[in-house]
């Protein structure tokens, strides 16, 4: 019974995930998992023969799932059919609309297909949604094993009794086509070649390792300043977390234009070995240094001094280079000067303390906690009266008093807001204010110019910019580092080491502000001696990731269409540099010209994005012409991928169609794809990707698109047979796409109701993952309704709050606020974003700190109203206050 309901739903183009009704069943045992989701209530109900037992009290006819899967049923008045409904439920145990039709006696129409790449499945899916289509059935005998259909013998008798719309005979097996939900971890793979990046949500919980096996090795290229560079392959052993990484991971600083050209912006320093020689090296890169390996620019890499371990080296790179550049190179630090070092227990702070001690400076420091104060007193012998809190601006008065009102010669600042202003006031006449924090710079904070009358200097330090973009500077740094590696100036900094699998904990630890020194991510253990046999990195669950090879070429048919242009752009961002786009008419529209210009200007601005794009306008419907297309692509570089997008749509109900238009749609999709499959197989071209963009109209059906459904279905069969032959083949049944393409300016029509348009960025994000799956046909749709939030998400957020605060909620008084307990601003930012994103609760950073433990507990219990009320009250007060003139 359950299986029957299941089959009916599947064949009737119903998306069970979108149905919000109750199904009454005699037994719910054995019903498929797809129908057990929350929005689809299953009710076990065993009705007696008497129709008055129909449970109208709690299940009215409108609550029943009625599948009006053909036009004749649309006008049906369910109230008048109540008796009939009851009879059907009583007799059959379930109710489907086709049982209610007045005219169910008409004969079925059977379509028989017996060649392997036939599109009958997509055809029938569409035809069944057209008038009279509910009588259509098909038998798809893929291997052409049967010359005759005899419904009295197997397997045809079975087909008849199953009464399914689609019946497939393949390799002696009888089956049908169904959509199954991909497992949650469909985009995960076990890999020991990975790098760390931030996921979609741009918060710490979205940090994940990405598989980097598709990323091709670079030997030479250009840096972002268009200078030719050579790359060295390094295995990474240790990487250091910098505040900048955490700021990106929490979305606290925006990535700026760089994010348009680089898909990873975290990971700035590493230590490891050259793959070729095994030599121990350390280095910088613009990003992607939390990784198992890297192709590093040769200038950015240097030997590790013998007296340092790799973990030592990684504690020195960004910390000492920042202080070297800020204090020595820019502020020209002199012996015996007075220096204020903020957050002195951190990595940069300790590097500054070491360098200033070497220069015999008079050191003043700030710290955030008592532990850090003790640490500086014990480790660096800094007197207690020189250590102040970085949580308020009291240090300003104390420093002024300790320096007879003069202030200090240099402030090394990383504090923000009012503490930055207080620090600014601590600078003595003719002193230097060295800003190494990024937040206020990003926020374009304004500072008064008045202080410049005292001849002070404001020095903004962006050591990464300097090292990467200023010619010769990186060599200067390496020289300074080696000269001072053994004379007491540079001392490795204490660190907390986390394994790669605990990287999220490591980032969270940094947001608590409790850490002292550096936080290091250990990718693999260092071998005791020089070696070329490297310790392996651990196998970790990593997110699959697509990259394209800059030394290969890719064909996109219909590449000047809406999706095609976006695809081309996306492929370039992921490494593709040689593309052939096909089109019948070439670049004609203003939008196409604009996109080409954009790609050209990217190539002009950055040589590393230099891209060859050929627009191919010859027809590819004949085999000979398609051969020419393949030859053209091969002339740019060996072909590695084909993306088939070209299509001409002619929608019309089957009964009204004209044959030429019907065939035009089919040919536009099938001919080129068949040719490309044949040619690449015959020439044994090893393709990483052979992809067709199919449609949910093919997979689920759509009235008026039977030609389109048939064509896509042919392409899907080709993908299946390629997979069987060990070749790449992937058909993606897209739902309607917004922004660009054939449906961009249209409303979605009723047969596809239940799904909404997918944004093009989301399509590309999913494509990235689907390209790495092993399936031959996948479907991608966006459900119309958002699922309601379950309590678990709240509990998860709150569990993080307790963990970040380091408190036991049971023993903490309810009236205390998060601020009173000591919530760090980094975590407050994360919480603020989470509340806004998931619950539409907008609350300022300061107000987050006024949230009480009681409110958090209620939130945990799923009662979001308290928190909402609190924020609304705050907003109300503010608006009232703003109207009062003081
Ligand atoms: N957009 C959606 O909502 C959606 C949904 C599901 C599936 N899809 C699939 O995604 C693919 C791209 O869709 P789209 O929305 O980008 O469509 P589109 O904007 O109409 O692009 C298709 C392009 O194919 C080209 N074309 C047609 N016949 C050709 C031929 N013989 N040779 C070369 N090029 C030819 C056309 O360019 P010229 O006029 O310049 O020749 C057209 O621009 C299609 O295969 C479609 O089936 C799209």
PDB file of N, CA, C and O in Angstrom, residues 201 203 205 786 789 793-794 796-797 830-841 859 864 868:
ATOM      1  N   UNK A 201      28.167  30.531   4.782  1.00  0.00           N
ATOM      2  CA  UNK A 201      27.640  31.442   5.797  1.00  0.00           C
ATOM      3  C   UNK A 201      28.620  32.505   6.249  1.00  0.00           C
ATOM      4  O   UNK A 201      28.263  33.443   6.948  1.00  0.00           O
ATOM      5  N   UNK A 203      30.889  32.376   8.487  1.00  0.00           N
ATOM      6  CA  UNK A 203      31.148  32.448   9.913  1.00  0.00           C
ATOM      7  C   UNK A 203      32.011  31.250  10.301  1.00  0.00           C
ATOM      8  O   UNK A 203      32.272  30.377   9.469  1.00  0.00           O
ATOM      9  N   UNK A 205      31.571  28.639  12.031  1.00  0.00           N
ATOM     10  CA  UNK A 205      31.040  27.282  11.911  1.00  0.00           C
ATOM     11  C   UNK A 205      31.058  26.810  10.457  1.00  0.00           C
ATOM     12  O   UNK A 205      30.903  25.627  10.180  1.00  0.00           O
ATOM     13  N   UNK A 786      10.277  27.689   2.854  1.00  0.00           N
ATOM     14  CA  UNK A 786      11.397  27.416   3.747  1.00  0.00           C
ATOM     15  C   UNK A 786      10.905  26.508   4.836  1.00  0.00           C
ATOM     16  O   UNK A 786       9.819  26.689   5.371  1.00  0.00           O
ATOM     17  N   UNK A 789      12.197  26.482  11.319  1.00  0.00           N
ATOM     18  CA  UNK A 789      13.386  26.195  12.128  1.00  0.00           C
ATOM     19  C   UNK A 789      13.020  25.250  13.262  1.00  0.00           C
ATOM     20  O   UNK A 789      12.003  25.416  13.913  1.00  0.00           O
ATOM     21  N   UNK A 793      18.585  24.204  16.173  1.00  0.00           N
ATOM     22  CA  UNK A 793      19.498  25.266  15.724  1.00  0.00           C
ATOM     23  C   UNK A 793      19.736  26.248  16.893  1.00  0.00           C
ATOM     24  O   UNK A 793      20.849  26.639  17.172  1.00  0.00           O
ATOM     25  N   UNK A 794      18.636  26.583  17.599  1.00  0.00           N
ATOM     26  CA  UNK A 794      18.777  27.476  18.739  1.00  0.00           C
ATOM     27  C   UNK A 794      19.724  26.862  19.771  1.00  0.00           C
ATOM     28  O   UNK A 794      20.614  27.528  20.279  1.00  0.00           O
ATOM     29  N   UNK A 796      21.984  24.785  19.360  1.00  0.00           N
ATOM     30  CA  UNK A 796      23.375  24.736  18.895  1.00  0.00           C
ATOM     31  C   UNK A 796      24.056  26.095  19.123  1.00  0.00           C
ATOM     32  O   UNK A 796      25.162  26.180  19.622  1.00  0.00           O
ATOM     33  N   UNK A 797      23.327  27.169  18.759  1.00  0.00           N
ATOM     34  CA  UNK A 797      23.890  28.516  18.963  1.00  0.00           C
ATOM     35  C   UNK A 797      24.178  28.723  20.444  1.00  0.00           C
ATOM     36  O   UNK A 797      25.250  29.186  20.835  1.00  0.00           O
ATOM     37  N   UNK A 830      29.720  37.326  15.964  1.00  0.00           N
ATOM     38  CA  UNK A 830      29.203  36.084  15.375  1.00  0.00           C
ATOM     39  C   UNK A 830      27.754  35.860  15.767  1.00  0.00           C
ATOM     40  O   UNK A 830      26.906  35.524  14.951  1.00  0.00           O
ATOM     41  N   UNK A 831      27.491  36.088  17.047  1.00  0.00           N
ATOM     42  CA  UNK A 831      26.144  35.890  17.565  1.00  0.00           C
ATOM     43  C   UNK A 831      25.188  36.896  16.919  1.00  0.00           C
ATOM     44  O   UNK A 831      24.094  36.541  16.486  1.00  0.00           O
ATOM     45  N   UNK A 832      25.656  38.121  16.803  1.00  0.00           N
ATOM     46  CA  UNK A 832      24.844  39.173  16.188  1.00  0.00           C
ATOM     47  C   UNK A 832      24.436  38.770  14.769  1.00  0.00           C
ATOM     48  O   UNK A 832      23.281  38.864  14.378  1.00  0.00           O
ATOM     49  N   UNK A 833      25.434  38.265  14.016  1.00  0.00           N
ATOM     50  CA  UNK A 833      25.146  37.888  12.632  1.00  0.00           C
ATOM     51  C   UNK A 833      24.180  36.724  12.564  1.00  0.00           C
ATOM     52  O   UNK A 833      23.267  36.684  11.753  1.00  0.00           O
ATOM     53  N   UNK A 834      24.395  35.737  13.450  1.00  0.00           N
ATOM     54  CA  UNK A 834      23.537  34.549  13.475  1.00  0.00           C
ATOM     55  C   UNK A 834      22.096  34.921  13.772  1.00  0.00           C
ATOM     56  O   UNK A 834      21.166  34.448  13.111  1.00  0.00           O
ATOM     57  N   UNK A 835      21.888  35.825  14.740  1.00  0.00           N
ATOM     58  CA  UNK A 835      20.525  36.212  15.113  1.00  0.00           C
ATOM     59  C   UNK A 835      19.838  36.938  13.964  1.00  0.00           C
ATOM     60  O   UNK A 835      18.679  36.712  13.668  1.00  0.00           O
ATOM     61  N   UNK A 836      20.617  37.793  13.296  1.00  0.00           N
ATOM     62  CA  UNK A 836      20.020  38.558  12.205  1.00  0.00           C
ATOM     63  C   UNK A 836      19.699  37.652  11.016  1.00  0.00           C
ATOM     64  O   UNK A 836      18.621  37.699  10.451  1.00  0.00           O
ATOM     65  N   UNK A 837      20.681  36.770  10.712  1.00  0.00           N
ATOM     66  CA  UNK A 837      20.523  35.927   9.541  1.00  0.00           C
ATOM     67  C   UNK A 837      19.378  34.926   9.716  1.00  0.00           C
ATOM     68  O   UNK A 837      18.545  34.776   8.852  1.00  0.00           O
ATOM     69  N   UNK A 838      19.354  34.266  10.878  1.00  0.00           N
ATOM     70  CA  UNK A 838      18.426  33.152  11.031  1.00  0.00           C
ATOM     71  C   UNK A 838      17.102  33.519  11.669  1.00  0.00           C
ATOM     72  O   UNK A 838      16.125  32.808  11.517  1.00  0.00           O
ATOM     73  N   UNK A 839      17.067  34.600  12.441  1.00  0.00           N
ATOM     74  CA  UNK A 839      15.835  34.902  13.181  1.00  0.00           C
ATOM     75  C   UNK A 839      15.318  36.310  12.934  1.00  0.00           C
ATOM     76  O   UNK A 839      14.351  36.727  13.543  1.00  0.00           O
ATOM     77  N   UNK A 840      16.007  37.041  12.068  1.00  0.00           N
ATOM     78  CA  UNK A 840      15.603  38.405  11.786  1.00  0.00           C
ATOM     79  C   UNK A 840      15.566  39.257  13.063  1.00  0.00           C
ATOM     80  O   UNK A 840      14.730  40.130  13.239  1.00  0.00           O
ATOM     81  N   UNK A 841      16.446  38.927  14.000  1.00  0.00           N
ATOM     82  CA  UNK A 841      16.550  39.725  15.222  1.00  0.00           C
ATOM     83  C   UNK A 841      17.744  40.647  15.046  1.00  0.00           C
ATOM     84  O   UNK A 841      18.879  40.186  14.965  1.00  0.00           O
ATOM     85  N   UNK A 859      15.628  31.511  24.755  1.00  0.00           N
ATOM     86  CA  UNK A 859      15.925  31.354  23.322  1.00  0.00           C
ATOM     87  C   UNK A 859      16.265  29.897  23.020  1.00  0.00           C
ATOM     88  O   UNK A 859      15.804  29.305  22.046  1.00  0.00           O
ATOM     89  N   UNK A 864      11.826  32.611  20.953  1.00  0.00           N
ATOM     90  CA  UNK A 864      12.636  33.717  20.432  1.00  0.00           C
ATOM     91  C   UNK A 864      11.969  35.066  20.724  1.00  0.00           C
ATOM     92  O   UNK A 864      12.563  36.115  20.537  1.00  0.00           O
ATOM     93  N   UNK A 868      13.312  39.075  20.835  1.00  0.00           N
ATOM     94  CA  UNK A 868      12.755  40.009  19.843  1.00  0.00           C
ATOM     95  C   UNK A 868      12.204  41.237  20.561  1.00  0.00           C
ATOM     96  O   UNK A 868      12.449  42.373  20.153  1.00  0.00           O
TER      97      UNK A 868
END
